[in-house]
PDB file of C-alpha atoms in Angstrom:
ATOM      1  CA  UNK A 151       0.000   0.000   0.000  1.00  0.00           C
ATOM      2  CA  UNK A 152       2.907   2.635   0.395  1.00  0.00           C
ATOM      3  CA  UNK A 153       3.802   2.292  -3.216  1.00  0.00           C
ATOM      4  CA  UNK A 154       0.197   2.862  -4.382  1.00  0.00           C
ATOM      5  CA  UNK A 155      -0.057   6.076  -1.635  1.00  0.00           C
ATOM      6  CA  UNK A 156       3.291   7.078  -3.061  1.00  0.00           C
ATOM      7  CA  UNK A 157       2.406   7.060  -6.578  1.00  0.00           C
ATOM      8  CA  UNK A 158      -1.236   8.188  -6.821  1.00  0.00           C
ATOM      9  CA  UNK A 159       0.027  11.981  -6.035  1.00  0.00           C
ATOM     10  CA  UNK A 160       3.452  12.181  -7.758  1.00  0.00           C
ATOM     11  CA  UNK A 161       1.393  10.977 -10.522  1.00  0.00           C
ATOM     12  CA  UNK A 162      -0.669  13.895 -10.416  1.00  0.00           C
ATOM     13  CA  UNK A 163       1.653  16.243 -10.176  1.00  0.00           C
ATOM     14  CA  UNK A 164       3.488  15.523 -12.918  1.00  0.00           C
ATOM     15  CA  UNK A 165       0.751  15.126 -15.154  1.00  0.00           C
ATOM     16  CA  UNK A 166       0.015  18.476 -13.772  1.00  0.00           C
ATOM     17  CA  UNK A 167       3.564  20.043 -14.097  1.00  0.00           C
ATOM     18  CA  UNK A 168       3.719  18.753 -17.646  1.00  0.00           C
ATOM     19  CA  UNK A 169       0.334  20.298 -18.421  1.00  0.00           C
ATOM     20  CA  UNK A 170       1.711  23.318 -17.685  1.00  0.00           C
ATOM     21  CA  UNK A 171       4.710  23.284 -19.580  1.00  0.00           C
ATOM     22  CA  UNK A 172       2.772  22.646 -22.821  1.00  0.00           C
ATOM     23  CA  UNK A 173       0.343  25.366 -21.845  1.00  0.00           C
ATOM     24  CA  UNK A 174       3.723  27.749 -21.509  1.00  0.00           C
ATOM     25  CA  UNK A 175       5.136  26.837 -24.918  1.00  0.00           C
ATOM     26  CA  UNK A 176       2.030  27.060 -26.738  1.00  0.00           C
ATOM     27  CA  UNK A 177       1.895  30.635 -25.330  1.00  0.00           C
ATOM     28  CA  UNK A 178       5.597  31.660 -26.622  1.00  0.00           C
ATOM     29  CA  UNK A 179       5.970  28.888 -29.144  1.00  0.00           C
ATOM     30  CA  UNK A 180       7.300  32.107 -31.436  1.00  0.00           C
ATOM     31  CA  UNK A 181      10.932  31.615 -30.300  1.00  0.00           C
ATOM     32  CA  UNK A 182      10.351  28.020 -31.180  1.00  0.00           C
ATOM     33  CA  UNK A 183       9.330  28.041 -34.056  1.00  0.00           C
ATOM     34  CA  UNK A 184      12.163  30.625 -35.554  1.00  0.00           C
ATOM     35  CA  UNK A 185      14.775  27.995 -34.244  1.00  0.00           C
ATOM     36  CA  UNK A 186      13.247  25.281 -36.708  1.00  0.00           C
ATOM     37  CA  UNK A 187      14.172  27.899 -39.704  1.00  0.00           C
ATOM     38  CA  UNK A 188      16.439  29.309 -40.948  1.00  0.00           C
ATOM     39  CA  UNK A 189      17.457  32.831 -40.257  1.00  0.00           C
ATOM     40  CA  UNK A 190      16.117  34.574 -43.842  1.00  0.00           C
ATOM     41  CA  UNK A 191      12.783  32.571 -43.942  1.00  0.00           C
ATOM     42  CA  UNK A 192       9.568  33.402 -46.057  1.00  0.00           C
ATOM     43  CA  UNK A 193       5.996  34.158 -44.083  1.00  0.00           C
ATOM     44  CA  UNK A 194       5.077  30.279 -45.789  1.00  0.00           C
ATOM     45  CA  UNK A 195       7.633  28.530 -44.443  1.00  0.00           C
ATOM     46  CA  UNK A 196       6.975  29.914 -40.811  1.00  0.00           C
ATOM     47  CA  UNK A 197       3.220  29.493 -40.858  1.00  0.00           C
ATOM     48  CA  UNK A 198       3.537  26.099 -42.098  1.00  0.00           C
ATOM     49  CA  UNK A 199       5.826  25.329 -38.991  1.00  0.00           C
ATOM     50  CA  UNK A 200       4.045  27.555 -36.327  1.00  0.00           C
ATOM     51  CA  UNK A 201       0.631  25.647 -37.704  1.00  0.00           C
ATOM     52  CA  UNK A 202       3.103  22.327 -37.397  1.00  0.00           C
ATOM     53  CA  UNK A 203       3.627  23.436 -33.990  1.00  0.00           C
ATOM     54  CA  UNK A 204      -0.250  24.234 -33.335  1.00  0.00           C
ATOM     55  CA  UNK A 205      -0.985  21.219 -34.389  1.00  0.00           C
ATOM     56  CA  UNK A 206       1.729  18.641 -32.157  1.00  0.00           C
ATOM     57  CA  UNK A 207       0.307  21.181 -28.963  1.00  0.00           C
ATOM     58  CA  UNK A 208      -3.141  20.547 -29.316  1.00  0.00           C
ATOM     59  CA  UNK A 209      -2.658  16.681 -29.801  1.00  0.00           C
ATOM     60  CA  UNK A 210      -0.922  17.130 -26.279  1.00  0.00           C
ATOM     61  CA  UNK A 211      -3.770  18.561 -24.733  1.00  0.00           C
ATOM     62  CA  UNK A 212      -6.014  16.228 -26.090  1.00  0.00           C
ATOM     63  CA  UNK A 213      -3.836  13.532 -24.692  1.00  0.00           C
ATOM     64  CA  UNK A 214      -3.878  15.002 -21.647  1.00  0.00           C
ATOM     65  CA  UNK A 215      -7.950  14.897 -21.579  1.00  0.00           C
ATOM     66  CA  UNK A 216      -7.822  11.103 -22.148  1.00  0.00           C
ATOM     67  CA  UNK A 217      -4.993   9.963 -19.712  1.00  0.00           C
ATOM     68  CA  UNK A 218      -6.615  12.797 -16.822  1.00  0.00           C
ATOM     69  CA  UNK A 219     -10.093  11.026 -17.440  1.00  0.00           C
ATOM     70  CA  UNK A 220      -8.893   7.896 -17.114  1.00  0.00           C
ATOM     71  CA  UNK A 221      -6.682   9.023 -14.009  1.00  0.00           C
ATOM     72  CA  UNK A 222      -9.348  11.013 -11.926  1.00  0.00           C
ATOM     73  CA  UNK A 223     -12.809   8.496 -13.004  1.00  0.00           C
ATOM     74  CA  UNK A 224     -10.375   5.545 -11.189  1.00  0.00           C
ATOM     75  CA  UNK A 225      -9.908   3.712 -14.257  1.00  0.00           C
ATOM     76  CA  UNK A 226      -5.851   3.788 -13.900  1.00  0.00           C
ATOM     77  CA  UNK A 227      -5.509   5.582 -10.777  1.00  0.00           C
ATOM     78  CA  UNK A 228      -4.368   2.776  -8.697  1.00  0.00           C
ATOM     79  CA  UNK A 229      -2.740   0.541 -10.938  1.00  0.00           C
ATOM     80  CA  UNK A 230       1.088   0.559 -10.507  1.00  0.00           C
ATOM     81  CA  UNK A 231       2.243  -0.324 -13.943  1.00  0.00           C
ATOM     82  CA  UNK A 232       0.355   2.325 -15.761  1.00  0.00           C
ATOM     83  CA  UNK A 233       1.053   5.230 -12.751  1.00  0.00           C
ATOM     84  CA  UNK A 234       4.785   4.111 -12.628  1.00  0.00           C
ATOM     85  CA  UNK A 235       4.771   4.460 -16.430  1.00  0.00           C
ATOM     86  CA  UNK A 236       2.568   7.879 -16.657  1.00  0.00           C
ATOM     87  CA  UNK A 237       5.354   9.355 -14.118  1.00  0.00           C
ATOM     88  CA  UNK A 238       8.126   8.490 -15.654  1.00  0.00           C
ATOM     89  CA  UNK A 239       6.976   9.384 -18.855  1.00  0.00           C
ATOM     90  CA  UNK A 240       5.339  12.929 -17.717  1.00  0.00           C
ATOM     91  CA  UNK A 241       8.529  13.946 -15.520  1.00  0.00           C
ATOM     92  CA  UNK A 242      10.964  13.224 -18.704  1.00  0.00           C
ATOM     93  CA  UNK A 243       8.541  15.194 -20.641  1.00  0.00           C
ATOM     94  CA  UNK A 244       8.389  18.404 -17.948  1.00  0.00           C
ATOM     95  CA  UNK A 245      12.602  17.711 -17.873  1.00  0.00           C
ATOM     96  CA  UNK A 246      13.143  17.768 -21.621  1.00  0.00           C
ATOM     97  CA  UNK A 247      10.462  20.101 -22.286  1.00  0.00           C
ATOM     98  CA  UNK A 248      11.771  22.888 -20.108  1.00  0.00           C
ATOM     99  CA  UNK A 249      14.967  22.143 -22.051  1.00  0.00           C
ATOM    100  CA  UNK A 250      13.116  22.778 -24.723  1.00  0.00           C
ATOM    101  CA  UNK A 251      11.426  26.188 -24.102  1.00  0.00           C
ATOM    102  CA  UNK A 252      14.312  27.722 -22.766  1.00  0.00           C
ATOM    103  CA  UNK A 253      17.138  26.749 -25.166  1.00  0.00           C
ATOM    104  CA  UNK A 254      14.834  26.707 -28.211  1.00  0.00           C
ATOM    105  CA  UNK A 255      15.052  23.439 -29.352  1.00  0.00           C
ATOM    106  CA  UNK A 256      14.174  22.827 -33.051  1.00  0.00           C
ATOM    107  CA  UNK A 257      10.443  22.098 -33.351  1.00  0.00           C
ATOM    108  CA  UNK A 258      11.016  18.742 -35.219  1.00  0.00           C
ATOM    109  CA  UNK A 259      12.319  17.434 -31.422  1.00  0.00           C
ATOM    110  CA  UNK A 260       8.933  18.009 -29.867  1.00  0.00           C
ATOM    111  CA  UNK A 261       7.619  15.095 -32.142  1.00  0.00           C
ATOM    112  CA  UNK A 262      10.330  12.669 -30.244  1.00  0.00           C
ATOM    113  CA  UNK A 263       9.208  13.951 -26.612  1.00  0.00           C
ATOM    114  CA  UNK A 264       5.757  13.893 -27.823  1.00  0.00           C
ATOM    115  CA  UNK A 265       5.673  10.468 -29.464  1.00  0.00           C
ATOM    116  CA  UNK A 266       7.604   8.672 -25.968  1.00  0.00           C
ATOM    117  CA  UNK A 267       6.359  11.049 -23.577  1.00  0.00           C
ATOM    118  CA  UNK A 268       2.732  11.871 -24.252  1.00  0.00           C
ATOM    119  CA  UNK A 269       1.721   9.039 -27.198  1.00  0.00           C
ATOM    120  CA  UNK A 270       2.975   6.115 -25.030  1.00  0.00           C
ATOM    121  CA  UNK A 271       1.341   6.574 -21.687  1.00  0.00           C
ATOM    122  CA  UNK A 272      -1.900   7.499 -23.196  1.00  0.00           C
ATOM    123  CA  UNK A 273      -1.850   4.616 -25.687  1.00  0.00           C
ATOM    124  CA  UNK A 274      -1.821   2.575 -22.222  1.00  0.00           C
ATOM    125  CA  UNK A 275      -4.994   4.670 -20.936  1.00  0.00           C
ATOM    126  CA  UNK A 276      -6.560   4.083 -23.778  1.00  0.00           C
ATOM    127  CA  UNK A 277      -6.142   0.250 -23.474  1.00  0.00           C
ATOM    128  CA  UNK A 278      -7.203   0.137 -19.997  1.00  0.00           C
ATOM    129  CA  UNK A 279     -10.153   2.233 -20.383  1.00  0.00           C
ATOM    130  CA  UNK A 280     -11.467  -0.087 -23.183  1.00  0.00           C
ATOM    131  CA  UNK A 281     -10.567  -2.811 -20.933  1.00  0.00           C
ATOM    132  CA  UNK A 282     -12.433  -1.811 -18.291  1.00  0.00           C
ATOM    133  CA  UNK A 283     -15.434  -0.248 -19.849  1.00  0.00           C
ATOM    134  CA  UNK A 284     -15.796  -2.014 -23.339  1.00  0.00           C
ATOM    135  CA  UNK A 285     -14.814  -5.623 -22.545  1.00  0.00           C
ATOM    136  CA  UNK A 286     -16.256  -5.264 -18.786  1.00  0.00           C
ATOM    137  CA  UNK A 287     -13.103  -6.507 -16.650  1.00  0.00           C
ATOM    138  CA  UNK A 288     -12.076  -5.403 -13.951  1.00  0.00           C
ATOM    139  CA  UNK A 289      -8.494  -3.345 -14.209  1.00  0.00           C
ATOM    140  CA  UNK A 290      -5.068  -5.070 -14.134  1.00  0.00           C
TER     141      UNK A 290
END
């Protein structure tokens, strides 16, 4: 039981802290998104990558609905695998994506944190919540 009391809220806050981070670089994604061109760029070529970088935010967030409604309606919230995974995974993000926003990483990197990070936990929620509520069994 001290693993599962242990877990539950530093899963939570780094789902949180992560959350927050994206929210941060969406705001000032600008600085971002001039690192992934180069320094005499057309208007094109930087709306194509600023919509690029819309576009890998807002898949984020809407990762971040699934896993949080799987966390908070108890679906995954006390199974170890997936909240040892989801905190590893969130706190690498929040690590590599403050890295990111403050020594403007190339935009084509967010697709690697994004893809191991975000993707990969979620793609677990997303099993477990069919699990649970489409094939009717109980958690793992």
């Amino acid at each position: 039981m001290p693993l599962v009391s242990g877990l539950v809220p530093s899963r939570f806050l780094v789902l949180t802290a992560h959350l927050v981070i994206v929210i941060t670089i969406f705001w000032s994604r600008e600085n971002n998104v001039r690192a992934s061109l180069p320094l005499q760029c057309t208007p094109e070529e930087y709306a194509r990558r600023d919509t690029e970088m819309v576009v890998a935010l807002s898949v984020t967030l809407g990762l971040f609905v699934v896993e949080l409604t799987g966390f908070l309606s108890g679906v995954s919230m006390f199974n170890n695998v997936q909240s040892l995974l989801s905190t590893l995974a969130h706190a690498s993000a929040g690590v590599a994506l403050l890295f990111f926003l403050f020594e403007q990483w190339d935009g084509g990197l967010y697709w690697w944190i994004f893809a191991f990070c975000s993707a990969l936990p979620a793609a677990v929620e997303i099993f477990l919540f069919v699990s649970v509520f489409g094939l009717k069994k109980k958690p793992l």
